[in-house]
GROMACS .gro file of C-alpha atoms in nm:
model
  481
    1MET     CA    1 -14.121  -0.458 -12.093
    2ASN     CA    2 -13.747  -0.418 -12.016
    3VAL     CA    3 -13.512  -0.718 -12.084
    4ARG     CA    4 -13.204  -0.839 -11.931
    5VAL     CA    5 -12.929  -0.865 -12.158
    6PRO     CA    6 -12.583  -0.955 -12.091
    7ILE     CA    7 -12.313  -0.764 -12.236
    8HIS     CA    8 -12.090  -1.010 -12.413
    9GLY     CA    9 -11.756  -1.132 -12.290
   10LEU     CA   10 -11.803  -0.987 -11.954
   11THR     CA   11 -11.769  -1.191 -11.623
   12ARG     CA   12 -11.965  -1.108 -11.324
   13PRO     CA   13 -11.797  -1.028 -10.992
   14ASP     CA   14 -11.775  -1.233 -10.683
   15ASP     CA   15 -12.066  -1.217 -10.445
   16HIS     CA   16 -12.057  -0.886 -10.270
   17VAL     CA   17 -12.249  -0.696 -10.009
   18ILE     CA   18 -12.224  -0.329 -10.149
   19VAL     CA   19 -12.285  -0.040  -9.922
   20LEU     CA   20 -12.340   0.312 -10.004
   21PHE     CA   21 -12.256   0.575  -9.735
   22GLY     CA   22 -12.429   0.919  -9.826
   23ALA     CA   23 -12.724   0.694  -9.974
   24THR     CA   24 -12.957   0.958  -9.978
   25GLY     CA   25 -12.730   1.207 -10.127
   26ASP     CA   26 -12.730   1.406 -10.454
   27LEU     CA   27 -12.450   1.151 -10.603
   28ALA     CA   28 -12.616   0.838 -10.468
   29ARG     CA   29 -12.941   0.981 -10.632
   30ARG     CA   30 -12.819   1.101 -10.977
   31LYS     CA   31 -12.519   0.849 -11.004
   32LEU     CA   32 -12.473   0.531 -10.810
   33LEU     CA   33 -12.843   0.370 -10.749
   34PRO     CA   34 -12.927   0.433 -11.153
   35GLY     CA   35 -12.585   0.321 -11.205
   36LEU     CA   36 -12.621  -0.012 -11.008
   37TYR     CA   37 -12.997  -0.055 -11.157
   38HIS     CA   38 -12.796  -0.044 -11.510
   39LEU     CA   39 -12.544  -0.276 -11.416
   40PHE     CA   40 -12.817  -0.525 -11.284
   41CYS     CA   41 -13.016  -0.478 -11.614
   42ALA     CA   42 -12.713  -0.582 -11.795
   43GLU     CA   43 -12.639  -0.894 -11.554
   44LEU     CA   44 -12.290  -0.745 -11.468
   45LEU     CA   45 -12.355  -0.760 -11.087
   46PRO     CA   46 -12.290  -1.046 -10.919
   47GLU     CA   47 -12.546  -1.343 -10.940
   48ARG     CA   48 -12.576  -1.324 -10.528
   49PHE     CA   49 -12.548  -0.940 -10.414
   50ARG     CA   50 -12.711  -0.715 -10.148
   51ILE     CA   51 -12.700  -0.336 -10.126
   52ILE     CA   52 -12.714  -0.142  -9.824
   53GLY     CA   53 -12.782   0.221  -9.814
   54SER     CA   54 -12.641   0.415  -9.512
   55SER     CA   55 -12.648   0.735  -9.322
   56PRO     CA   56 -12.627   0.887  -8.983
   57LYS     CA   57 -12.921   0.881  -8.790
   58ALA     CA   58 -13.029   1.210  -8.887
   59PHE     CA   59 -13.078   1.131  -9.206
   60ALA     CA   60 -13.199   0.757  -9.155
   61ILE     CA   61 -13.502   0.614  -9.349
   62ASP     CA   62 -13.662   0.237  -9.357
   63ASP     CA   63 -13.618  -0.007  -9.627
   64GLU     CA   64 -13.912   0.059  -9.765
   65ALA     CA   65 -13.847   0.435  -9.815
   66PHE     CA   66 -13.508   0.362  -9.932
   67ARG     CA   67 -13.647   0.123 -10.242
   68ASP     CA   68 -13.878   0.413 -10.285
   69HIS     CA   69 -13.610   0.664 -10.293
   70ALA     CA   70 -13.410   0.442 -10.522
   71LYS     CA   71 -13.686   0.406 -10.769
   72ASP     CA   72 -13.765   0.755 -10.780
   73ALA     CA   73 -13.359   0.803 -10.849
   74VAL     CA   74 -13.372   0.551 -11.127
   75THR     CA   75 -13.701   0.680 -11.287
   76GLN     CA   76 -13.562   1.040 -11.283
   77PHE     CA   77 -13.189   0.969 -11.369
   78GLY     CA   78 -13.155   0.632 -11.510
   79ARG     CA   79 -13.134   0.492 -11.863
   80THR     CA   80 -13.390   0.174 -11.794
   81LYS     CA   81 -13.686   0.201 -11.606
   82PRO     CA   82 -13.780   0.085 -11.278
   83GLU     CA   83 -14.063  -0.195 -11.393
   84GLY     CA   84 -14.189  -0.497 -11.347
   85ALA     CA   85 -14.026  -0.821 -11.229
   86GLN     CA   86 -13.698  -0.694 -11.311
   87TRP     CA   87 -13.724  -0.402 -11.095
   88ASP     CA   88 -13.902  -0.595 -10.794
   89GLU     CA   89 -13.598  -0.844 -10.771
   90PHE     CA   90 -13.355  -0.561 -10.780
   91ALA     CA   91 -13.585  -0.368 -10.490
   92GLN     CA   92 -13.543  -0.671 -10.282
   93SER     CA   93 -13.165  -0.670 -10.253
   94LEU     CA   94 -13.199  -0.312 -10.103
   95SER     CA   95 -13.190  -0.221  -9.733
   96PHE     CA   96 -13.085   0.061  -9.485
   97ALA     CA   97 -12.888   0.088  -9.213
   98ILE     CA   98 -12.783   0.355  -8.955
   99ALA     CA   99 -12.400   0.425  -8.908
  100GLU     CA  100 -12.267   0.712  -8.699
  101PRO     CA  101 -11.891   0.822  -8.692
  102GLY     CA  102 -11.765   0.574  -8.397
  103ASP     CA  103 -12.112   0.354  -8.386
  104ALA     CA  104 -12.182   0.120  -8.672
  105LYS     CA  105 -12.371  -0.130  -8.480
  106GLY     CA  106 -12.661  -0.107  -8.681
  107LEU     CA  107 -12.462  -0.131  -9.005
  108VAL     CA  108 -12.298  -0.436  -8.876
  109ALA     CA  109 -12.616  -0.633  -8.829
  110ALA     CA  110 -12.736  -0.517  -9.181
  111VAL     CA  111 -12.412  -0.662  -9.330
  112GLU     CA  112 -12.403  -0.986  -9.132
  113LEU     CA  113 -12.767  -1.030  -9.225
  114ALA     CA  114 -12.672  -0.988  -9.576
  115ASP     CA  115 -12.416  -1.215  -9.563
  116GLU     CA  116 -12.643  -1.471  -9.419
  117ALA     CA  117 -12.882  -1.416  -9.716
  118ILE     CA  118 -12.648  -1.423  -9.968
  119GLY     CA  119 -12.455  -1.745  -9.810
  120GLY     CA  120 -12.062  -1.821  -9.836
  121SER     CA  121 -11.818  -1.538  -9.785
  122PRO     CA  122 -11.925  -1.234  -9.989
  123ARG     CA  123 -11.669  -0.940 -10.055
  124ARG     CA  124 -11.780  -0.608  -9.904
  125LEU     CA  125 -11.762  -0.268 -10.142
  126HIS     CA  126 -11.787   0.030  -9.927
  127HIS     CA  127 -11.869   0.377 -10.142
  128LEU     CA  128 -11.803   0.671  -9.935
  129ALA     CA  129 -12.017   0.908 -10.103
  130VAL     CA  130 -11.990   1.153  -9.817
  131PRO     CA  131 -11.836   1.519  -9.755
  132PRO     CA  132 -11.452   1.503  -9.758
  133GLY     CA  133 -11.431   1.584  -9.386
  134ALA     CA  134 -11.637   1.281  -9.293
  135PHE     CA  135 -11.390   1.037  -9.459
  136PRO     CA  136 -11.119   1.021  -9.167
  137ALA     CA  137 -11.443   0.901  -8.904
  138MET     CA  138 -11.599   0.695  -9.142
  139ILE     CA  139 -11.259   0.511  -9.238
  140GLU     CA  140 -11.188   0.455  -8.850
  141THR     CA  141 -11.545   0.336  -8.778
  142LEU     CA  142 -11.520   0.076  -9.042
  143GLY     CA  143 -11.187  -0.029  -8.926
  144ALA     CA  144 -11.288  -0.051  -8.570
  145SER     CA  145 -11.609  -0.226  -8.667
  146GLY     CA  146 -11.410  -0.507  -8.875
  147LEU     CA  147 -11.628  -0.396  -9.193
  148ASN     CA  148 -11.304  -0.362  -9.354
  149GLU     CA  149 -11.235  -0.734  -9.335
  150ASN     CA  150 -11.258  -0.884  -9.708
  151ALA     CA  151 -11.397  -0.552  -9.819
  152ARG     CA  152 -11.278  -0.283 -10.073
  153VAL     CA  153 -11.338   0.100 -10.043
  154ILE     CA  154 -11.431   0.356 -10.299
  155CYS     CA  155 -11.342   0.699 -10.195
  156GLU     CA  156 -11.497   1.018 -10.374
  157LYS     CA  157 -11.293   1.328 -10.483
  158PRO     CA  158 -11.117   1.547 -10.360
  159PHE     CA  159 -10.899   1.339 -10.207
  160GLY     CA  160 -10.757   1.617  -9.933
  161HIS     CA  161 -10.709   1.988  -9.996
  162ASP     CA  162 -10.343   2.022 -10.003
  163LEU     CA  163 -10.030   1.791  -9.945
  164ASN     CA  164 -10.051   1.774  -9.582
  165SER     CA  165 -10.411   1.677  -9.552
  166ALA     CA  166 -10.349   1.430  -9.833
  167LYS     CA  167 -10.082   1.239  -9.674
  168ALA     CA  168 -10.291   1.249  -9.319
  169LEU     CA  169 -10.571   1.093  -9.508
  170ASN     CA  170 -10.348   0.831  -9.671
  171ALA     CA  171 -10.190   0.756  -9.349
  172ILE     CA  172 -10.537   0.692  -9.189
  173ILE     CA  173 -10.679   0.491  -9.455
  174ALA     CA  174 -10.354   0.280  -9.453
  175GLN     CA  175 -10.425   0.189  -9.081
  176HIS     CA  176 -10.726   0.017  -9.188
  177PHE     CA  177 -10.731  -0.102  -9.563
  178GLU     CA  178 -10.420  -0.231  -9.743
  179GLU     CA  179 -10.335  -0.010 -10.066
  180ALA     CA  180 -10.471  -0.304 -10.303
  181GLN     CA  181 -10.815  -0.254 -10.100
  182ILE     CA  182 -10.839   0.110 -10.181
  183PHE     CA  183 -11.006   0.264 -10.493
  184ARG     CA  184 -10.970   0.655 -10.509
  185ILE     CA  185 -11.213   0.751 -10.765
  186ASP     CA  186 -11.215   1.011 -11.055
  187HIS     CA  187 -11.517   0.943 -11.262
  188PHE     CA  188 -11.325   1.102 -11.564
  189LEU     CA  189 -11.094   0.785 -11.595
  190GLY     CA  190 -11.428   0.593 -11.615
  191LYS     CA  191 -11.534   0.749 -11.931
  192GLU     CA  192 -11.529   0.548 -12.255
  193SER     CA  193 -11.405   0.816 -12.450
  194VAL     CA  194 -11.117   0.885 -12.181
  195ASP     CA  195 -11.037   0.511 -12.244
  196ASN     CA  196 -11.055   0.549 -12.643
  197ILE     CA  197 -10.737   0.796 -12.574
  198LEU     CA  198 -10.526   0.459 -12.497
  199ALA     CA  199 -10.647   0.289 -12.812
  200LEU     CA  200 -10.605   0.580 -13.016
  201ARG     CA  201 -10.237   0.596 -12.919
  202PHE     CA  202 -10.136   0.227 -12.894
  203ALA     CA  203 -10.314   0.060 -13.099
  204ASN     CA  204 -10.234   0.258 -13.397
  205GLY     CA  205  -9.889   0.330 -13.572
  206LEU     CA  206 -10.049   0.622 -13.708
  207PHE     CA  207 -10.094   0.824 -13.411
  208GLU     CA  208  -9.801   0.718 -13.164
  209PRO     CA  209  -9.510   0.823 -13.381
  210ILE     CA  210  -9.598   1.170 -13.382
  211TRP     CA  211  -9.705   1.174 -12.997
  212ASN     CA  212  -9.401   1.388 -12.866
  213ARG     CA  213  -9.220   1.751 -12.870
  214ASP     CA  214  -9.125   1.684 -13.242
  215HIS     CA  215  -9.427   1.697 -13.379
  216VAL     CA  216  -9.704   1.838 -13.094
  217SER     CA  217  -9.649   2.211 -13.067
  218TYR     CA  218  -9.927   2.213 -12.741
  219VAL     CA  219 -10.195   2.001 -12.575
  220GLN     CA  220 -10.527   2.186 -12.423
  221ILE     CA  221 -10.740   2.034 -12.190
  222ASP     CA  222 -11.068   2.196 -12.171
  223VAL     CA  223 -11.394   2.128 -11.919
  224PRO     CA  224 -11.571   2.444 -11.929
  225GLU     CA  225 -11.936   2.443 -11.768
  226SER     CA  226 -12.237   2.639 -11.821
  227ILE     CA  227 -12.417   2.578 -11.524
  228SER     CA  228 -12.326   2.767 -11.186
  229ILE     CA  229 -12.272   2.604 -10.839
  230GLU     CA  230 -12.630   2.540 -10.811
  231GLY     CA  231 -12.652   2.605 -10.446
  232ARG     CA  232 -12.322   2.401 -10.341
  233ALA     CA  233 -12.168   2.705 -10.179
  234ALA     CA  234 -12.083   2.473  -9.893
  235PHE     CA  235 -11.843   2.250 -10.077
  236TYR     CA  236 -11.744   2.487 -10.320
  237GLU     CA  237 -11.649   2.804 -10.105
  238PRO     CA  238 -11.354   2.648  -9.945
  239CYS     CA  239 -11.272   2.405 -10.249
  240GLY     CA  240 -11.308   2.627 -10.571
  241ALA     CA  241 -11.257   2.546 -10.922
  242PHE     CA  242 -10.889   2.443 -10.906
  243ARG     CA  243 -10.919   2.193 -10.600
  244ASP     CA  244 -11.277   2.066 -10.743
  245MET     CA  245 -11.155   2.005 -11.108
  246VAL     CA  246 -10.803   2.040 -11.204
  247VAL     CA  247 -10.614   1.846 -10.940
  248THR     CA  248 -10.871   1.584 -10.923
  249HIS     CA  249 -10.991   1.552 -11.311
  250LEU     CA  250 -10.793   1.757 -11.574
  251PHE     CA  251 -10.436   1.671 -11.403
  252GLN     CA  252 -10.544   1.285 -11.435
  253LEU     CA  253 -10.624   1.340 -11.792
  254MET     CA  254 -10.288   1.482 -11.842
  255GLY     CA  255 -10.156   1.182 -11.697
  256ILE     CA  256 -10.353   0.958 -11.962
  257VAL     CA  257 -10.261   1.169 -12.248
  258ALA     CA  258  -9.855   1.230 -12.186
  259MET     CA  259  -9.783   0.879 -12.029
  260GLU     CA  260  -9.531   0.677 -12.179
  261PRO     CA  261  -9.636   0.324 -12.353
  262PRO     CA  262  -9.726   0.102 -12.051
  263THR     CA  263  -9.612  -0.291 -12.062
  264SER     CA  264  -9.962  -0.386 -12.023
  265LEU     CA  265 -10.310  -0.222 -11.927
  266ASN     CA  266 -10.305  -0.386 -11.593
  267SER     CA  267 -10.334  -0.175 -11.280
  268ARG     CA  268  -9.966  -0.176 -11.197
  269PRO     CA  269  -9.804  -0.081 -11.546
  270LEU     CA  270 -10.063   0.179 -11.620
  271ARG     CA  271 -10.084   0.372 -11.286
  272ASP     CA  272  -9.685   0.370 -11.291
  273GLU     CA  273  -9.649   0.554 -11.612
  274MET     CA  274  -9.953   0.783 -11.482
  275VAL     CA  275  -9.712   0.883 -11.167
  276LYS     CA  276  -9.415   0.900 -11.380
  277VAL     CA  277  -9.583   1.161 -11.579
  278PHE     CA  278  -9.690   1.351 -11.214
  279GLU     CA  279  -9.309   1.308 -11.106
  280SER     CA  280  -9.182   1.473 -11.428
  281MET     CA  281  -9.413   1.799 -11.373
  282ALA     CA  282  -9.283   2.104 -11.283
  283PRO     CA  283  -9.453   2.314 -10.986
  284ILE     CA  284  -9.724   2.519 -11.114
  285ASP     CA  285  -9.578   2.892 -11.149
  286PRO     CA  286  -9.900   3.141 -10.997
  287GLU     CA  287  -9.747   3.381 -11.296
  288ALA     CA  288  -9.881   3.097 -11.521
  289VAL     CA  289 -10.239   3.082 -11.385
  290VAL     CA  290 -10.534   3.274 -11.437
  291ARG     CA  291 -10.828   3.287 -11.140
  292GLY     CA  292 -11.144   3.394 -11.217
  293GLN     CA  293 -11.492   3.469 -11.028
  294TYR     CA  294 -11.823   3.469 -11.224
  295ASP     CA  295 -12.032   3.809 -11.194
  296GLY     CA  296 -12.261   3.745 -10.907
  297TYR     CA  297 -12.119   3.430 -10.756
  298ARG     CA  298 -12.065   3.658 -10.415
  299ALA     CA  299 -12.461   3.689 -10.418
  300GLU     CA  300 -12.511   3.298 -10.404
  301GLN     CA  301 -12.649   3.199 -10.096
  302GLY     CA  302 -12.409   3.071  -9.855
  303VAL     CA  303 -12.127   3.245 -10.017
  304ASP     CA  304 -11.881   3.519  -9.856
  305PRO     CA  305 -11.943   3.858  -9.993
  306HIS     CA  306 -11.584   3.917  -9.985
  307SER     CA  307 -11.506   3.567 -10.119
  308GLY     CA  308 -11.187   3.524 -10.318
  309THR     CA  309 -11.298   3.173 -10.427
  310GLU     CA  310 -11.229   3.109 -10.778
  311THR     CA  311 -11.479   2.971 -11.003
  312PHE     CA  312 -11.248   2.966 -11.314
  313VAL     CA  313 -10.912   2.872 -11.366
  314ALA     CA  314 -10.676   2.849 -11.656
  315LEU     CA  315 -10.270   2.767 -11.636
  316ARG     CA  316  -9.997   2.617 -11.803
  317ALA     CA  317  -9.832   2.314 -11.675
  318GLU     CA  318  -9.506   2.158 -11.816
  319VAL     CA  319  -9.375   1.798 -11.812
  320ASP     CA  320  -9.006   1.806 -11.819
  321ASN     CA  321  -8.912   1.488 -11.968
  322TRP     CA  322  -8.766   1.357 -12.317
  323ARG     CA  323  -9.113   1.305 -12.486
  324TRP     CA  324  -9.274   1.648 -12.376
  325LYS     CA  325  -8.975   1.875 -12.269
  326GLY     CA  326  -9.082   2.229 -12.416
  327VAL     CA  327  -9.442   2.151 -12.494
  328PRO     CA  328  -9.712   2.342 -12.328
  329PHE     CA  329 -10.027   2.197 -12.152
  330PHE     CA  330 -10.295   2.456 -12.120
  331LEU     CA  331 -10.556   2.367 -11.882
  332ARG     CA  332 -10.931   2.549 -11.844
  333THR     CA  333 -11.217   2.492 -11.656
  334GLY     CA  334 -11.469   2.705 -11.487
  335LYS     CA  335 -11.855   2.769 -11.427
  336CYS     CA  336 -12.112   3.003 -11.599
  337LEU     CA  337 -11.905   2.982 -11.916
  338GLU     CA  338 -12.052   2.992 -12.257
  339GLN     CA  339 -12.066   2.619 -12.319
  340SER     CA  340 -12.045   2.292 -12.127
  341ARG     CA  341 -11.746   2.081 -12.313
  342GLN     CA  342 -11.502   1.805 -12.246
  343VAL     CA  343 -11.224   1.844 -12.494
  344VAL     CA  344 -10.870   1.758 -12.510
  345THR     CA  345 -10.698   1.929 -12.834
  346ILE     CA  346 -10.332   1.796 -12.952
  347GLY     CA  347 -10.211   2.097 -13.150
  348LEU     CA  348  -9.962   1.970 -13.423
  349CYS     CA  349  -9.669   2.133 -13.526
  350GLU     CA  350  -9.743   2.357 -13.843
  351PRO     CA  351  -9.543   2.252 -14.147
  352THR     CA  352  -9.374   2.529 -14.392
  353LEU     CA  353  -9.678   2.674 -14.559
  354ARG     CA  354  -9.475   2.939 -14.785
  355ILE     CA  355  -9.542   2.728 -15.150
  356PHE     CA  356  -9.939   2.796 -15.053
  357PRO     CA  357 -10.116   3.124 -15.121
  358LEU     CA  358 -10.289   3.126 -14.764
  359GLU     CA  359 -10.568   3.360 -14.721
  360ALA     CA  360 -10.613   3.527 -14.361
  361GLU     CA  361 -10.890   3.294 -14.246
  362VAL     CA  362 -10.665   2.995 -14.314
  363HIS     CA  363 -10.409   3.190 -14.121
  364ALA     CA  364 -10.655   3.198 -13.852
  365GLN     CA  365 -10.797   2.823 -13.847
  366GLN     CA  366 -10.464   2.664 -13.897
  367GLY     CA  367 -10.595   2.309 -13.926
  368ASN     CA  368 -10.310   2.047 -13.802
  369ARG     CA  369 -10.523   1.959 -13.504
  370LEU     CA  370 -10.638   1.616 -13.324
  371VAL     CA  371 -10.937   1.678 -13.114
  372ILE     CA  372 -11.081   1.454 -12.854
  373ASP     CA  373 -11.417   1.523 -12.745
  374PHE     CA  374 -11.478   1.310 -12.459
  375ALA     CA  375 -11.812   1.436 -12.345
  376ASP     CA  376 -12.070   1.126 -12.354
  377PRO     CA  377 -12.070   0.954 -12.613
  378GLY     CA  378 -11.740   1.112 -12.742
  379MET     CA  379 -11.567   1.172 -13.065
  380ILE     CA  380 -11.223   1.219 -13.240
  381THR     CA  381 -11.175   1.465 -13.512
  382THR     CA  382 -10.857   1.525 -13.727
  383GLU     CA  383 -10.877   1.874 -13.856
  384PHE     CA  384 -10.628   1.946 -14.150
  385LEU     CA  385 -10.599   2.178 -14.441
  386ALA     CA  386 -10.703   2.068 -14.811
  387LYS     CA  387 -10.723   2.220 -15.142
  388GLN     CA  388 -11.042   2.377 -15.238
  389PRO     CA  389 -11.194   2.239 -15.575
  390GLY     CA  390 -11.146   2.495 -15.828
  391PRO     CA  391 -10.869   2.581 -16.103
  392GLN     CA  392 -10.624   2.763 -15.825
  393MET     CA  393 -10.455   2.599 -15.527
  394ARG     CA  394 -10.644   2.750 -15.248
  395LEU     CA  395 -10.641   2.554 -14.890
  396ARG     CA  396 -10.948   2.542 -14.657
  397ASP     CA  397 -11.034   2.362 -14.342
  398ALA     CA  398 -11.110   1.994 -14.363
  399GLU     CA  399 -11.186   1.715 -14.115
  400MET     CA  400 -11.222   1.365 -14.066
  401THR     CA  401 -11.439   1.244 -13.771
  402PHE     CA  402 -11.488   0.946 -13.560
  403SER     CA  403 -11.810   0.939 -13.365
  404TYR     CA  404 -11.924   0.667 -13.119
  405ASP     CA  405 -12.301   0.709 -13.178
  406ASP     CA  406 -12.232   0.664 -13.552
  407SER     CA  407 -11.995   0.400 -13.552
  408TYR     CA  408 -12.105   0.163 -13.270
  409SER     CA  409 -12.432   0.030 -13.120
  410THR     CA  410 -12.388   0.237 -12.751
  411GLY     CA  411 -12.704   0.037 -12.618
  412HIS     CA  412 -12.503  -0.135 -12.376
  413ASP     CA  413 -12.234   0.105 -12.302
  414LEU     CA  414 -12.178   0.196 -11.912
  415GLU     CA  415 -12.146   0.575 -11.773
  416ALA     CA  416 -11.854   0.613 -11.598
  417TYR     CA  417 -11.944   0.565 -11.253
  418GLU     CA  418 -12.092   0.209 -11.379
  419HIS     CA  419 -11.785   0.124 -11.531
  420LEU     CA  420 -11.563   0.208 -11.225
  421ILE     CA  421 -11.810   0.023 -10.964
  422LEU     CA  422 -11.778  -0.273 -11.185
  423GLU     CA  423 -11.369  -0.263 -11.185
  424ALA     CA  424 -11.382  -0.207 -10.806
  425MET     CA  425 -11.586  -0.512 -10.774
  426HIS     CA  426 -11.355  -0.692 -10.993
  427GLY     CA  427 -11.067  -0.569 -10.791
  428ASN     CA  428 -10.907  -0.360 -11.076
  429GLN     CA  429 -10.749  -0.059 -10.965
  430ALA     CA  430 -10.606   0.059 -11.323
  431LEU     CA  431 -10.863   0.330 -11.372
  432PHE     CA  432 -10.828   0.454 -10.994
  433THR     CA  433 -10.563   0.723 -10.852
  434ARG     CA  434 -10.288   0.609 -10.618
  435SER     CA  435 -10.142   0.763 -10.303
  436ASP     CA  436  -9.804   0.844 -10.447
  437GLY     CA  437  -9.984   1.003 -10.734
  438ILE     CA  438 -10.218   1.224 -10.545
  439GLU     CA  439  -9.941   1.340 -10.295
  440ARG     CA  440  -9.731   1.419 -10.610
  441LEU     CA  441 -10.012   1.629 -10.760
  442TRP     CA  442 -10.079   1.830 -10.447
  443GLU     CA  443  -9.693   1.909 -10.411
  444VAL     CA  444  -9.703   2.040 -10.768
  445ALA     CA  445  -9.999   2.259 -10.670
  446ALA     CA  446  -9.814   2.362 -10.367
  447PRO     CA  447  -9.669   2.727 -10.527
  448LEU     CA  448 -10.018   2.797 -10.646
  449LEU     CA  449 -10.208   2.727 -10.309
  450GLU     CA  450  -9.939   2.915 -10.111
  451GLN     CA  451  -9.962   3.229 -10.348
  452PRO     CA  452 -10.268   3.218 -10.544
  453PRO     CA  453 -10.330   3.518 -10.776
  454PRO     CA  454 -10.604   3.746 -10.707
  455VAL     CA  455 -10.959   3.654 -10.885
  456GLU     CA  456 -11.044   3.878 -11.157
  457PRO     CA  457 -11.387   3.889 -11.271
  458TYR     CA  458 -11.582   3.748 -11.565
  459TRP     CA  459 -11.944   3.766 -11.734
  460ARG     CA  460 -12.141   3.484 -11.708
  461GLY     CA  461 -12.167   3.333 -12.069
  462SER     CA  462 -11.808   3.444 -12.152
  463TRP     CA  463 -11.480   3.242 -12.191
  464GLY     CA  464 -11.380   3.352 -11.845
  465PRO     CA  465 -11.134   3.657 -11.798
  466GLU     CA  466 -10.958   3.820 -12.111
  467SER     CA  467 -10.628   3.807 -11.956
  468ILE     CA  468 -10.643   3.418 -12.011
  469ASN     CA  469 -10.542   3.468 -12.381
  470ARG     CA  470 -10.159   3.596 -12.254
  471LEU     CA  471 -10.139   3.232 -12.105
  472VAL     CA  472 -10.143   3.071 -12.482
  473ALA     CA  473  -9.978   3.362 -12.673
  474PRO     CA  474  -9.908   3.310 -12.977
  475SER     CA  475 -10.145   3.030 -13.003
  476ARG     CA  476 -10.512   3.077 -12.915
  477TRP     CA  477 -10.766   2.913 -12.692
  478TYR     CA  478 -10.933   2.656 -12.904
  479LEU     CA  479 -11.275   2.466 -12.866
  480PRO     CA  480 -11.429   2.287 -13.186
  481ARG     CA  481 -11.758   2.418 -13.354
   0.00000   0.00000   0.00000
């Protein structure tokens, strides 16, 4: 039997009507519906709420079918089983409505009915889990129908595909929503272990004094994936690894790692410091980029047999400010690689080691790293050199590790989407991207988008094209064991 246990110290949001656009799609099935149910079980949804699934007429289902769909999604992907009175209560909050671009009469009626059932003036939260091309029409439909009133909107990535499209999309949204109502989501920023980067730096005098060019020789952000595009050619072909992962995820992580200390963790000061990092970034030099394509990609269903889309990208980025001048940031991500990992590596400057009789394997490892594994549940490892027991002074690699699983009870932790949906209901934009930050990142990316180097082939199960090693020389790409 499941028991509803509140998470200590967290207040519930105001009453809400939550509208999921694309409610029968893959994101809603894997993340949004299971996440909303977990928030309900943890007593973090509002006291009174309704959830309305929505889609165009071609994908429409009735209320009972939507409840069955939600139950199947929670059963398959949720952490809390949909059982008993607890599920029955949640299921009664679910309904479905049709919303076509330019015609939201059915959705308006459903929202009004939900407002009446809740009573008072509940807030509205619209989550646009729809293809990027559908964003403008849905935003304009929300504005024309009045559903933008007393509302917030969550926009999924990618937010545009270049600088001009991002500006155009921001302009359309600004016609119908104030900036305080807009929540551009990057689910990486909702991860517990990404939040922990802020705690690691700013709550510990041990680390912040060395978080600069005097002590850091490089920063590496690695998000390799072992999966292929998994039938998503329609999305991936026009997008590629750079737009899909680097602009929307890895650059945001770079902003968290490289920011100056904010005056608080509230929305404005935190995002101000992230945007300052983006403003300090040098434009990406195409000569410092390797694009790859895994063997067999062009044979995937829906892929152009002559496709030049990259399924892998590695690059060097630079932050030209007082803290990071001269420190390279190496970013790498791709499909069909040897492992799936999510790791930030802070390479510390190596001290003079001539007084120690170093063996070849110690030279190869080098130690002096701070490694943040932000794949859930996450861990932080400090790698250093220590004396091996014995009569001689011989150095060997050693490490100290903090693990969420080993150190805390994770029974009430929130997955990234759960965390961000909750923050959006509270109106806290701290972990969401801002319009000027998004546009600046597309500006930084412009030289690469205009003159991309040709894709290089790589084998499935490898670490990408061999030429990536030239980007980091004389260092090497690193992932923890």
